[in-house]
Short mmCIF file of C-alpha atoms and ligand atoms in Angstrom, two decimals:
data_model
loop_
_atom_site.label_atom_id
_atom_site.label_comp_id
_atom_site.label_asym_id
_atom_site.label_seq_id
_atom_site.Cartn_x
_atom_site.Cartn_y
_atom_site.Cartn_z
CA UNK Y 12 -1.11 -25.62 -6.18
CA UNK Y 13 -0.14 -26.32 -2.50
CA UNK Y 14 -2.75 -24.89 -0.16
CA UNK Y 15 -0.07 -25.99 2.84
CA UNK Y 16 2.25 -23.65 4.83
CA UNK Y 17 5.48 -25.26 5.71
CA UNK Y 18 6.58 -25.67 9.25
CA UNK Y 19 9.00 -22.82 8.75
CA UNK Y 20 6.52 -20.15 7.39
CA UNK Y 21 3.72 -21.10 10.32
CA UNK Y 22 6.20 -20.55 12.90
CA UNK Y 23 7.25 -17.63 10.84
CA UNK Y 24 3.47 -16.58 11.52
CA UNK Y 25 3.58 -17.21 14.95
CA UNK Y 26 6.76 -14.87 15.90
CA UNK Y 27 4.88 -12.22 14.24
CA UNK Y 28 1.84 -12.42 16.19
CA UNK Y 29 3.92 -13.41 19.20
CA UNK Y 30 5.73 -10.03 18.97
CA UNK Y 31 2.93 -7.61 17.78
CA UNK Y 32 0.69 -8.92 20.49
CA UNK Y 33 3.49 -8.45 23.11
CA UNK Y 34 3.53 -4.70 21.54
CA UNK Y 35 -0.43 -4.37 21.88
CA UNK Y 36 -0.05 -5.49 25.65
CA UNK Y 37 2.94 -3.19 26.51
CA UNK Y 38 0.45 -0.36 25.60
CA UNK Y 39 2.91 0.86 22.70
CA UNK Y 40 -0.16 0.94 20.24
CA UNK Y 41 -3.04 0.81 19.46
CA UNK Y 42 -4.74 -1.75 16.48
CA UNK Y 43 -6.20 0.80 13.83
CA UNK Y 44 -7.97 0.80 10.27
CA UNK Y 45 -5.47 2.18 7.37
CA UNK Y 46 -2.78 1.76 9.74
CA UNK Y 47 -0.38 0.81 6.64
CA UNK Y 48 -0.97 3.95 5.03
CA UNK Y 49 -1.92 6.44 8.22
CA UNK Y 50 -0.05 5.51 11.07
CA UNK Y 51 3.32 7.03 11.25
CA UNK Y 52 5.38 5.35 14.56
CA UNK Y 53 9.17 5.66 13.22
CA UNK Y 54 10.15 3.71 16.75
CA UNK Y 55 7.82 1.15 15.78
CA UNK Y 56 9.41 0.98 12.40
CA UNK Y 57 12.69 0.87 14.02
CA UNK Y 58 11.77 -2.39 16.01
CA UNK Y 59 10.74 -4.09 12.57
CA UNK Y 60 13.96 -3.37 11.35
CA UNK Y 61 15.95 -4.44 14.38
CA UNK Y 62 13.70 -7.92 13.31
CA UNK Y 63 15.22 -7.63 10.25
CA UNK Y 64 11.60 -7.33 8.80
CA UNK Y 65 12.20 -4.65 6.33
CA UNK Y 66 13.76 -6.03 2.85
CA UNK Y 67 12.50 -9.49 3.44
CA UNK Y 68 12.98 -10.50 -0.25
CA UNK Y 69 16.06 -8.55 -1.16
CA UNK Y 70 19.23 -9.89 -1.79
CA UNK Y 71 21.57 -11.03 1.00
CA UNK Y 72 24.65 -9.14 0.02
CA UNK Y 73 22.32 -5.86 0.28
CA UNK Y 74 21.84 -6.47 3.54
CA UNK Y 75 18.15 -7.96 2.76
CA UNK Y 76 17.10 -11.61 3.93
CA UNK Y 77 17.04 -13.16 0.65
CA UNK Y 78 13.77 -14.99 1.61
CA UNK Y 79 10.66 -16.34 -0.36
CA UNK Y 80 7.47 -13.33 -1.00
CA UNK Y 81 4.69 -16.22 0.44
CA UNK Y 82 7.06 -15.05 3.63
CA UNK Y 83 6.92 -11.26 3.31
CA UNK Y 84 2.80 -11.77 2.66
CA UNK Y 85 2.55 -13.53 6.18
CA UNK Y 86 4.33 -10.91 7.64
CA UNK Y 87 2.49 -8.17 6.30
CA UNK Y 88 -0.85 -10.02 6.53
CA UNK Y 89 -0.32 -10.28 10.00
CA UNK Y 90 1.13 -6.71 10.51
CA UNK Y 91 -3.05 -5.99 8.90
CA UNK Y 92 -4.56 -7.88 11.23
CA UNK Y 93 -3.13 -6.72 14.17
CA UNK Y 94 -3.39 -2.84 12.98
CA UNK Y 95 -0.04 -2.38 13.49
CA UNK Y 96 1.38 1.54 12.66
CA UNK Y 97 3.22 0.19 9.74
CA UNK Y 98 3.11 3.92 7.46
CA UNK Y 99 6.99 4.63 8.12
CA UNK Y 100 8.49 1.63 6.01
CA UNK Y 101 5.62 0.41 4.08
CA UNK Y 102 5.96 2.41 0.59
CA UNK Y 103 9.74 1.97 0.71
CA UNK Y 104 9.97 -1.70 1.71
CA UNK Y 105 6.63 -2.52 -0.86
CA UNK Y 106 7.49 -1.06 -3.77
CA UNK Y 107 10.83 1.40 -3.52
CA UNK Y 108 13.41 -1.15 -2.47
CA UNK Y 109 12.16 -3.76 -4.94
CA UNK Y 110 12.62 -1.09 -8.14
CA UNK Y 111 16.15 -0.19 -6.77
CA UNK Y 112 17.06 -4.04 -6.72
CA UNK Y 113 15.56 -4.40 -10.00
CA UNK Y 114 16.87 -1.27 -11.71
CA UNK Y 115 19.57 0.66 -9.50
CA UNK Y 116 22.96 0.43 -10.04
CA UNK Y 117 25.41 -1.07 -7.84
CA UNK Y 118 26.11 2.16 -5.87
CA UNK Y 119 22.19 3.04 -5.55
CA UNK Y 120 21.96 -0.62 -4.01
CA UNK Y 121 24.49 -0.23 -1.86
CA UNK Y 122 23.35 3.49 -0.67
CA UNK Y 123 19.88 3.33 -0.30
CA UNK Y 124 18.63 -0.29 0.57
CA UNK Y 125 20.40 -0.59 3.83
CA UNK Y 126 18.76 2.99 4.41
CA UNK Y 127 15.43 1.44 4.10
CA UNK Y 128 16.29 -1.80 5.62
CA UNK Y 129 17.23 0.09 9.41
CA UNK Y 130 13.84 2.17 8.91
CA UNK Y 131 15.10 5.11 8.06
CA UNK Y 132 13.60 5.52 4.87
CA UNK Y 133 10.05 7.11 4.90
CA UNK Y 134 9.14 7.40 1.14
CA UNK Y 135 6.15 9.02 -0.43
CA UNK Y 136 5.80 8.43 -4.20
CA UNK Y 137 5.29 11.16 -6.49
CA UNK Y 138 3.43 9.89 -9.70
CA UNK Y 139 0.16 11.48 -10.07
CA UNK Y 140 -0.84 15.00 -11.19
CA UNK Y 141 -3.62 17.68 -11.51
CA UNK Y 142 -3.95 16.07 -14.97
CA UNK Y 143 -2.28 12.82 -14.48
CA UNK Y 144 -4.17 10.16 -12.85
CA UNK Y 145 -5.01 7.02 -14.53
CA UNK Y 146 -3.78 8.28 -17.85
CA UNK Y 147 -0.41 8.84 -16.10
CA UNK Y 148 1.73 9.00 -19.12
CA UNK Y 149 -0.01 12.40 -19.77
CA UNK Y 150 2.23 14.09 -16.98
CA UNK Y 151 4.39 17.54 -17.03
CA UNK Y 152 6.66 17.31 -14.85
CA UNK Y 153 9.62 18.38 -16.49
CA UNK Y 154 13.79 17.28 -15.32
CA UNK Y 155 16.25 18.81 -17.50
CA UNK Y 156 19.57 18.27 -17.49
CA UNK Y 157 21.77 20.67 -16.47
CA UNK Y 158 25.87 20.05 -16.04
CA UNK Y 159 25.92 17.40 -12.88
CA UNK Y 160 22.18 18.01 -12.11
CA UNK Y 161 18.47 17.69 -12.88
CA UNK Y 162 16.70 20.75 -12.14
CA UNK Y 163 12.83 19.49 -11.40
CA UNK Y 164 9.76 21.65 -12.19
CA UNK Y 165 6.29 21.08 -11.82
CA UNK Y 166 3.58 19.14 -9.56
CA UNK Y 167 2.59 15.93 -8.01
CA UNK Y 168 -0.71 15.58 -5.88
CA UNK Y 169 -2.15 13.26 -3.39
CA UNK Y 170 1.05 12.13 -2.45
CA UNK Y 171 0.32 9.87 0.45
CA UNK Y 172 2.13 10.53 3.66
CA UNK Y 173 4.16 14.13 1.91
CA UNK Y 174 3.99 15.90 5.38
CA UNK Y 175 5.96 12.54 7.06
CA UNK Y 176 8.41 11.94 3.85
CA UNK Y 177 12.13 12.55 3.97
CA UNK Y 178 12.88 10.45 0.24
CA UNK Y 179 10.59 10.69 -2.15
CA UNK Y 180 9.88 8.63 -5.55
CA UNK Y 181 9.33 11.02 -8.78
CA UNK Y 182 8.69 10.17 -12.23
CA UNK Y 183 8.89 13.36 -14.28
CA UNK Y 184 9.10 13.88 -18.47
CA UNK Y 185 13.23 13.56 -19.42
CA UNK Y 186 12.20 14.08 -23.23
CA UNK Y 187 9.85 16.79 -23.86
CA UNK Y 188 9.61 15.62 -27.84
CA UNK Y 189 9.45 12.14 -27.74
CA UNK Y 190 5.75 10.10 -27.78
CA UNK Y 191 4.64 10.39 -23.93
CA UNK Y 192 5.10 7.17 -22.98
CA UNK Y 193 8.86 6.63 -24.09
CA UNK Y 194 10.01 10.40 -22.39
CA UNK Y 195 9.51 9.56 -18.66
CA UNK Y 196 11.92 8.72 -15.86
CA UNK Y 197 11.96 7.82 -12.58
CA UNK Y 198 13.94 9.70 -9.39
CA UNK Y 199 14.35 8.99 -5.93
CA UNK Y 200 16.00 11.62 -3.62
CA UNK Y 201 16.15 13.34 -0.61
CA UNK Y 202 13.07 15.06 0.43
CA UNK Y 203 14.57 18.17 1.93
CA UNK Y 204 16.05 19.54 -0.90
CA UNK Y 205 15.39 23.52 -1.75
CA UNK Y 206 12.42 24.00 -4.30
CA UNK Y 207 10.64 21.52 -2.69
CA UNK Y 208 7.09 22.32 -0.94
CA UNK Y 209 4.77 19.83 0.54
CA UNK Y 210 1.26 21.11 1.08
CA UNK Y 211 -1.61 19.21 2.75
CA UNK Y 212 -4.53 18.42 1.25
CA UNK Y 213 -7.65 17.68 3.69
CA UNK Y 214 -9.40 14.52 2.98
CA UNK Y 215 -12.90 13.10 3.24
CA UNK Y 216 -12.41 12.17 6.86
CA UNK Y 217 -11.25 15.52 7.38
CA UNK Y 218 -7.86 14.12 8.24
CA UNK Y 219 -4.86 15.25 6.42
CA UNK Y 220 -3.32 12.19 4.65
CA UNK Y 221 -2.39 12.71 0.50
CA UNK Y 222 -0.42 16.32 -0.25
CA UNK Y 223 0.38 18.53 -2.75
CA UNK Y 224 4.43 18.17 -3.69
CA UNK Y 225 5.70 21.61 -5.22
CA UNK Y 226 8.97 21.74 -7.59
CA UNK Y 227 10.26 24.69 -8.20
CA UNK Y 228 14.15 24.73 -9.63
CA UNK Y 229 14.86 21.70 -7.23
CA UNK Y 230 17.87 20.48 -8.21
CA UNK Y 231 18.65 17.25 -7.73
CA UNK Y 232 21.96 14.77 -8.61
CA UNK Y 233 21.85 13.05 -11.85
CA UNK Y 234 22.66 9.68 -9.80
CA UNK Y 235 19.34 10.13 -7.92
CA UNK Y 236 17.92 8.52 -11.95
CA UNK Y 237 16.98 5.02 -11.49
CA UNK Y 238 17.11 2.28 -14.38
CA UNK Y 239 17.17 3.75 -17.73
CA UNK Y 240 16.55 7.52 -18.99
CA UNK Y 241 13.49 7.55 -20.94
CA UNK Y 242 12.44 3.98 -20.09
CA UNK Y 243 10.53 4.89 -16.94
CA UNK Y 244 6.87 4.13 -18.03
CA UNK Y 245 7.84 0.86 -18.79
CA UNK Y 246 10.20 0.13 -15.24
CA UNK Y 247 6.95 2.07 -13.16
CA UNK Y 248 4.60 -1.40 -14.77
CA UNK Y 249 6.86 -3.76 -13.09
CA UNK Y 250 6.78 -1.54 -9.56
CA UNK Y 251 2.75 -1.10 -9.77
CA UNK Y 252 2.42 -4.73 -9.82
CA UNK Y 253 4.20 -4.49 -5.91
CA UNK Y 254 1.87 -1.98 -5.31
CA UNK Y 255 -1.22 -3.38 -6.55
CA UNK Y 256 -0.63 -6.74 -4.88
CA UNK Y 257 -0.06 -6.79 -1.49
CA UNK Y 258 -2.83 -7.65 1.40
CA UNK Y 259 -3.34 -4.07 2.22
CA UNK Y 260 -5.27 -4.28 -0.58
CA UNK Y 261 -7.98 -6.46 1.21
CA UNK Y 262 -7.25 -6.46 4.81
CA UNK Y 263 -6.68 -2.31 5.46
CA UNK Y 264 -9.98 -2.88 6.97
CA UNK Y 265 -9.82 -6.21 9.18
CA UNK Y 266 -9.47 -4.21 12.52
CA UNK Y 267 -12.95 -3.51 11.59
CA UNK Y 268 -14.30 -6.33 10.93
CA UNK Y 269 -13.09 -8.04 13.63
CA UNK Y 270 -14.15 -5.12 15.84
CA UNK Y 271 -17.48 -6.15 14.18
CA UNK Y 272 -17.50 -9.41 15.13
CA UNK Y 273 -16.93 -8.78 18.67
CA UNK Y 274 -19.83 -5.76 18.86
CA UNK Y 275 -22.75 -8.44 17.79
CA UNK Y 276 -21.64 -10.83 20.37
CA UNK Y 277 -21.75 -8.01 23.10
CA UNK Y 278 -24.02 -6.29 22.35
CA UNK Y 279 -28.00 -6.35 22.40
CA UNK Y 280 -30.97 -5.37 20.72
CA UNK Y 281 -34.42 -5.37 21.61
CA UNK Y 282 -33.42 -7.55 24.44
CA UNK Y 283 -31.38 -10.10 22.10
CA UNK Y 284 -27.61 -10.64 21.11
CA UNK Y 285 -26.80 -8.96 17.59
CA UNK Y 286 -25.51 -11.65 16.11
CA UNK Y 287 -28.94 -13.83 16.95
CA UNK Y 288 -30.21 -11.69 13.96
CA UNK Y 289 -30.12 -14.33 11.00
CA UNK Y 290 -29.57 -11.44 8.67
CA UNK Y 291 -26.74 -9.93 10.89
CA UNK Y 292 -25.28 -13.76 11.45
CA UNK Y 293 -25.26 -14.50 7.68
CA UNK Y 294 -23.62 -11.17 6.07
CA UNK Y 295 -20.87 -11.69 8.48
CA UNK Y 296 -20.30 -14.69 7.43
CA UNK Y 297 -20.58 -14.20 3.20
CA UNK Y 298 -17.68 -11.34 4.39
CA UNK Y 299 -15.90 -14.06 5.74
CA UNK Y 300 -16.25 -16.31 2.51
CA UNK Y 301 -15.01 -13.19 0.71
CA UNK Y 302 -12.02 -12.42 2.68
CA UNK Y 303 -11.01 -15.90 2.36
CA UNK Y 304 -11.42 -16.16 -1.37
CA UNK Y 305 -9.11 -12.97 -1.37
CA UNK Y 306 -6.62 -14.37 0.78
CA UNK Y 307 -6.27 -16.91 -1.92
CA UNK Y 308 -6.44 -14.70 -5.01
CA UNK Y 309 -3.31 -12.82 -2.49
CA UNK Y 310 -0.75 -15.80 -1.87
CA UNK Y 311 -1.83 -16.51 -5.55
CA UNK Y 312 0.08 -13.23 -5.94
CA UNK Y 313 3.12 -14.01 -3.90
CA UNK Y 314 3.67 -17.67 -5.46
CA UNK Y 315 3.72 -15.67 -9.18
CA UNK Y 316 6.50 -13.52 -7.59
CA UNK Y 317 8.36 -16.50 -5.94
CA UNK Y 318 8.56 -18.65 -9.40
CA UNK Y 319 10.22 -15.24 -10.63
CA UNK Y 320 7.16 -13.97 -12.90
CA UNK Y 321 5.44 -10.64 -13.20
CA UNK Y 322 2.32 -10.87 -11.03
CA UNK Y 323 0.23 -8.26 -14.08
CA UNK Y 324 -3.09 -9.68 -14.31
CA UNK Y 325 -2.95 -11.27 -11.16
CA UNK Y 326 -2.23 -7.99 -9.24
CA UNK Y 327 -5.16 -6.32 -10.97
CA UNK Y 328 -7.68 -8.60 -10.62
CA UNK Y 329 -6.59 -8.82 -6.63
CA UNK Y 330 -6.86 -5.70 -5.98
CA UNK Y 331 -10.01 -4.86 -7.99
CA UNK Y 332 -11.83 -7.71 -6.00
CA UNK Y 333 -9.89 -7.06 -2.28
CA UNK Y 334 -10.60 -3.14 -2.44
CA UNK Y 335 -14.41 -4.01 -3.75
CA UNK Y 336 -14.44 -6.59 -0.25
CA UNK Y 337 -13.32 -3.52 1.99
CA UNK Y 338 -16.00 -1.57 0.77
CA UNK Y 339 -18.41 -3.55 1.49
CA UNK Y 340 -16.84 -4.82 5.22
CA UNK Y 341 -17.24 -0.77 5.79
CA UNK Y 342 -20.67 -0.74 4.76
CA UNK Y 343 -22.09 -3.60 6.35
CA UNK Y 344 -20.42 -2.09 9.33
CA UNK Y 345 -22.69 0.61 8.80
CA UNK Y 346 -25.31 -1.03 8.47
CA UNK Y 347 -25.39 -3.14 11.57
CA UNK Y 348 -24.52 -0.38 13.76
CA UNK Y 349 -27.63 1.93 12.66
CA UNK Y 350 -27.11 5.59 12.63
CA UNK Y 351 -24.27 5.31 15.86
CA UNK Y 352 -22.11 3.98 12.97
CA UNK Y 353 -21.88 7.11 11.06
CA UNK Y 354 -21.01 9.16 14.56
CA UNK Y 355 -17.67 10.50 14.22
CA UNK Y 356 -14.88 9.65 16.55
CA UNK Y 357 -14.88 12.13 18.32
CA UNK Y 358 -18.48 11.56 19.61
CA UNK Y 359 -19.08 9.98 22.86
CA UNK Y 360 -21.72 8.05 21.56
CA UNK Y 361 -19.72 6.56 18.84
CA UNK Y 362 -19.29 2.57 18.91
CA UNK Y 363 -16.14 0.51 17.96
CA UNK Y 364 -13.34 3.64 18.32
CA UNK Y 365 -15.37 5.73 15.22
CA UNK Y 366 -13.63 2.69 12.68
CA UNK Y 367 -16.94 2.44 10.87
CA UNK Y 368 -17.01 5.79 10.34
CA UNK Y 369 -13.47 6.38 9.22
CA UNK Y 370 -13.46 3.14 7.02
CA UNK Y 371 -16.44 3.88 5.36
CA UNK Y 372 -15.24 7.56 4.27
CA UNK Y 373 -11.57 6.17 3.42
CA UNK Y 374 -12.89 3.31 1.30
CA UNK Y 375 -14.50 5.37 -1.31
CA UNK Y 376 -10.75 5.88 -2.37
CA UNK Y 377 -9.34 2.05 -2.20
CA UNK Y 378 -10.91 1.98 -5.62
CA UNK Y 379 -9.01 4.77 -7.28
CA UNK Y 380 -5.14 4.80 -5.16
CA UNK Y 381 -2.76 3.02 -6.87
CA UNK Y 382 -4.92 2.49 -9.91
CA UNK Y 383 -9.14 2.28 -10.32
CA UNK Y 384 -11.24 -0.63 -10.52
CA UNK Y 385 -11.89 0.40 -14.32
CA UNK Y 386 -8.63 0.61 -15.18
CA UNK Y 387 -7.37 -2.76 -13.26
CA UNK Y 388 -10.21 -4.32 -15.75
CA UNK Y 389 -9.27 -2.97 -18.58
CA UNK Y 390 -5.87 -4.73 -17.76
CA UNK Y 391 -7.09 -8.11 -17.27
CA UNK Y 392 -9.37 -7.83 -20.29
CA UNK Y 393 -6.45 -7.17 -22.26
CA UNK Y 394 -3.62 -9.31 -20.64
CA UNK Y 395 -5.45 -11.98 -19.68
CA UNK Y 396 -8.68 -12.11 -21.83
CA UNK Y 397 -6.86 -11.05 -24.79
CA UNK Y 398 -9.75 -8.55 -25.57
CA UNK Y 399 -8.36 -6.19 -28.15
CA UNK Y 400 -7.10 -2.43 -26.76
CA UNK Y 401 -9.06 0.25 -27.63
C1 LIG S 514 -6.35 7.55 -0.92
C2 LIG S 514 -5.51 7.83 -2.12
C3 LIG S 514 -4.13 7.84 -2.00
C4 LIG S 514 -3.34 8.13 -3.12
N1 LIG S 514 -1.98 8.16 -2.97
C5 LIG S 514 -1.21 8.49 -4.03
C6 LIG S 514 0.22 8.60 -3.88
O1 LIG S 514 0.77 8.40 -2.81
N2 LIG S 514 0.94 8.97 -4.94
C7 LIG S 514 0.37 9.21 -6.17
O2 LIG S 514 1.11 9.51 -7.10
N3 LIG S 514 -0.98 9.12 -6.34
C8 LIG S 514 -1.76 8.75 -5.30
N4 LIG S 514 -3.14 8.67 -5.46
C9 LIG S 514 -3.73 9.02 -6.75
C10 LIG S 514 -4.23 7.82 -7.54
O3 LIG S 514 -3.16 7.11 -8.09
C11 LIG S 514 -5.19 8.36 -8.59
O4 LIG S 514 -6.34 8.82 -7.91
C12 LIG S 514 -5.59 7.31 -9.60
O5 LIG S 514 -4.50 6.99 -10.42
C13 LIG S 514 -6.76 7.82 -10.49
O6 LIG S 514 -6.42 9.03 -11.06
P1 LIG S 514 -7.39 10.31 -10.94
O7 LIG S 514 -7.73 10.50 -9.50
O8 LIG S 514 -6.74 11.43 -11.65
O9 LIG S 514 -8.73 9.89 -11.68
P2 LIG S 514 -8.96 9.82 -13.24
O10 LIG S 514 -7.82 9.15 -13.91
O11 LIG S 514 -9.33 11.18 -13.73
O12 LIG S 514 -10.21 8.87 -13.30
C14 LIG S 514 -11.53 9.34 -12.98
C15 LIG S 514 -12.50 8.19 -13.21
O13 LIG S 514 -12.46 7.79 -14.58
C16 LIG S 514 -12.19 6.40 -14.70
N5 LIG S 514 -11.30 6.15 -15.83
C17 LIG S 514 -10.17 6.82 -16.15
N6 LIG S 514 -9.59 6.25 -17.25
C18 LIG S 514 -10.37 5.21 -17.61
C19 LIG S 514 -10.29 4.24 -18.65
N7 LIG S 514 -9.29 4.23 -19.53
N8 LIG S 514 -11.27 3.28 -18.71
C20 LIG S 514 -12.30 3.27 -17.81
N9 LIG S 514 -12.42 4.18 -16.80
C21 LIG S 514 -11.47 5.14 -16.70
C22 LIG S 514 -11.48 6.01 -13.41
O14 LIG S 514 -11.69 4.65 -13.11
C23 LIG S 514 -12.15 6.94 -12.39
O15 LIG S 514 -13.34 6.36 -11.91
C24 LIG S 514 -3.96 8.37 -4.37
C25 LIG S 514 -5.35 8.35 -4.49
C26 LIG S 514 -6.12 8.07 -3.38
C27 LIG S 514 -7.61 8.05 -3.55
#
């Protein structure tokens, strides 16, 4: 393994900093925790695509960049670092656009990927249930043929980002008979369409961010199917890989932690700097050893996906590690603040912007989106340790 970046990909690095910290000083955002996932700026978006930094990895003649995934993981780690209001194209350009190129026809490639690569794409993905979660083969959703159509019943939940969607992803049972796993397939389609209701659910912050995604009779185009009818368990595998990989999954939190940083060396205690505290001092700095063993375990990730290999076991044991790191940045955050740290935002009193807070609340669920800790084991124990299934 090469530890180096080239010249190419650290001045790659440089133009992204370069431009998000010329955003931070024209006052057109602020850095925030969860940004990825929570902040919805569609102009921002719209600037990353005039960058051409949507669709980094896709093929040229789909009007992507046809670059290398080590580049797409400095852009994105940087995008984290910065806090940058990324929610408009993240789902699309992670996960969406890479299923289309792998599984859309020639048509869908040519329709939707330029879509997502000017930003105009804002996908939420509609794959869990009331009864569906880990065990996601178990779900009802129901599309039936019908002439030209699919007519779509049933109901997704915590759909992240429903209220800001206009496309959204669906998997939903083709085959009622069939075993569960070999009568699913996926959709994607316009969010708008009639029988079609997105209703918030309020979260542990008491923020609105996941929703409840209605179907009732939608009908939707049978070219809105993606890959094969029936085969969609096994295409979603290859797409939660994407998902489960990418540096969100251990940097959501670094506005924090940097925010950290910068309180102990500002601020006093009993007449003494924080960060003089040997026990303050030295659990900043094991975070640091973490983050930087996750970095690794990250491009690890991305070099998998540039040799042209399924990142499985890789992506599960990254994420179970990078969400486990974020939970414990937010609780050492805690921690060193004392009982200020659990003040919500909106309190006057409340140090670093209420981040503590917020990350502390929203990392409970890093552990359970886009697959749990338990399960991610259970994956490597299989794949990789070749432990039998149970
Ligand atoms: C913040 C957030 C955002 C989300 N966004 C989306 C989204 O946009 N779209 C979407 O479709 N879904 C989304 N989800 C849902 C997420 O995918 C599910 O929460 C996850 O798949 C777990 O399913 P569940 O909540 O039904 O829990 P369950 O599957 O019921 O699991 C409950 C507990 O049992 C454990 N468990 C379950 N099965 C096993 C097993 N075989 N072995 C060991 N332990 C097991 C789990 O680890 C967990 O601790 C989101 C969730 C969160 C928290």
């Amino acid at each position: 393994m090469d530890f180096k970046f080239t010249e190419e990909q650290k001045k790659f690095r440089q133009e992204v900093r370069d431009f998000l910290e010329g955003e931070i000083r024209q006052g057109l955002w602020e850095p925030t925790c969860d940004a990825w996932i929570m902040a919805y700026d569609p102009e921002f978006t719209k600037r990353i695509a005039e960058k051409g930094w949507i669709g980094l990895t896709w093929p040229k003649e789909y009007g992507g960049q046809g670059r290398f995934y080590i580049d797409r993981l400095i852009l994105t780690e940087e995008m984290l670092r910065y806090g940058a209001p990324a929610a408009c194209h993240w789902f699309a350009d992670r996960q969406i656009g890479g299923a289309i190129v792998h599984y859309g026809t020639d048509e869908q490639k040519k329709e939707i990927l330029p879509k997502i690569i000017k930003g105009e794409a804002t996908v939420g993905l509609g794959m869990s249930e009331p009864d569906a979660g880990s065990d996601l083969a178990s779900l009802k959703t129901r599309a039936i043929e019908d002439g030209d159509d699919y007519i779509i019943d049933g109901q997704k939940t915590w759909t992240s980002g429903g209220s800001h969607m206009n496309w959204i992803y669906l998997v939903a049972r083709t085959d009622q008979e069939a075993p569960k796993h070999r009568g699913i397939s996926e959709f994607f389609f316009e969010a708008s369409l009639p029988g079609i209701d997105v209703q918030p659910i309020v979260d542990i912050t008491g923020g609105v961010h996941f929703n409840e995604v209605f179907f009732d009779n939608a009908r939707i185009p049978k070219k809105c199917l993606i890959g094969e009818k029936n085969r969609g368990f096994y295409q979603i595998l290859n797409q939660l890989d994407y998902e489960r990989s990418g540096m969100e999954r251990l940097m959501a939190n670094y506005v924090l932690f940097d925010a950290l940083i910068k309180y102990t060396k500002e601020t006093k205690r009993n007449g003494k700097p924080l960060f003089e505290d040997p026990l303050i001092s030295s659990r900043l700095a094991q975070l640091k050893i973490e983050l930087e063993v996750g970095r690794l375990f990250m491009y690890r990730v991305a070099v998998v996906m540039d040799e042209g290999n399924a990142p499985n076991w890789e992506s599960s044991m990254s994420k179970a590690y990078g969400t486990a790191f974020q939970q414990r940045v937010a609780s050492t955050a805690i921690e060193i603040l004392g009982l200020y740290g659990q003040l919500s935002p909106e309190s006057k009193f409340v140090p670093i912007h209420g981040m503590a807070y917020h990350s502390y609340l929203s990392s409970k669920g890093y552990s359970l989106q886009a697959g749990s800790s338990e399960v991610l084991k259970n994956i490597l124990a299989l794949r990789k340790l070749g432990l039998p299934s149970k």
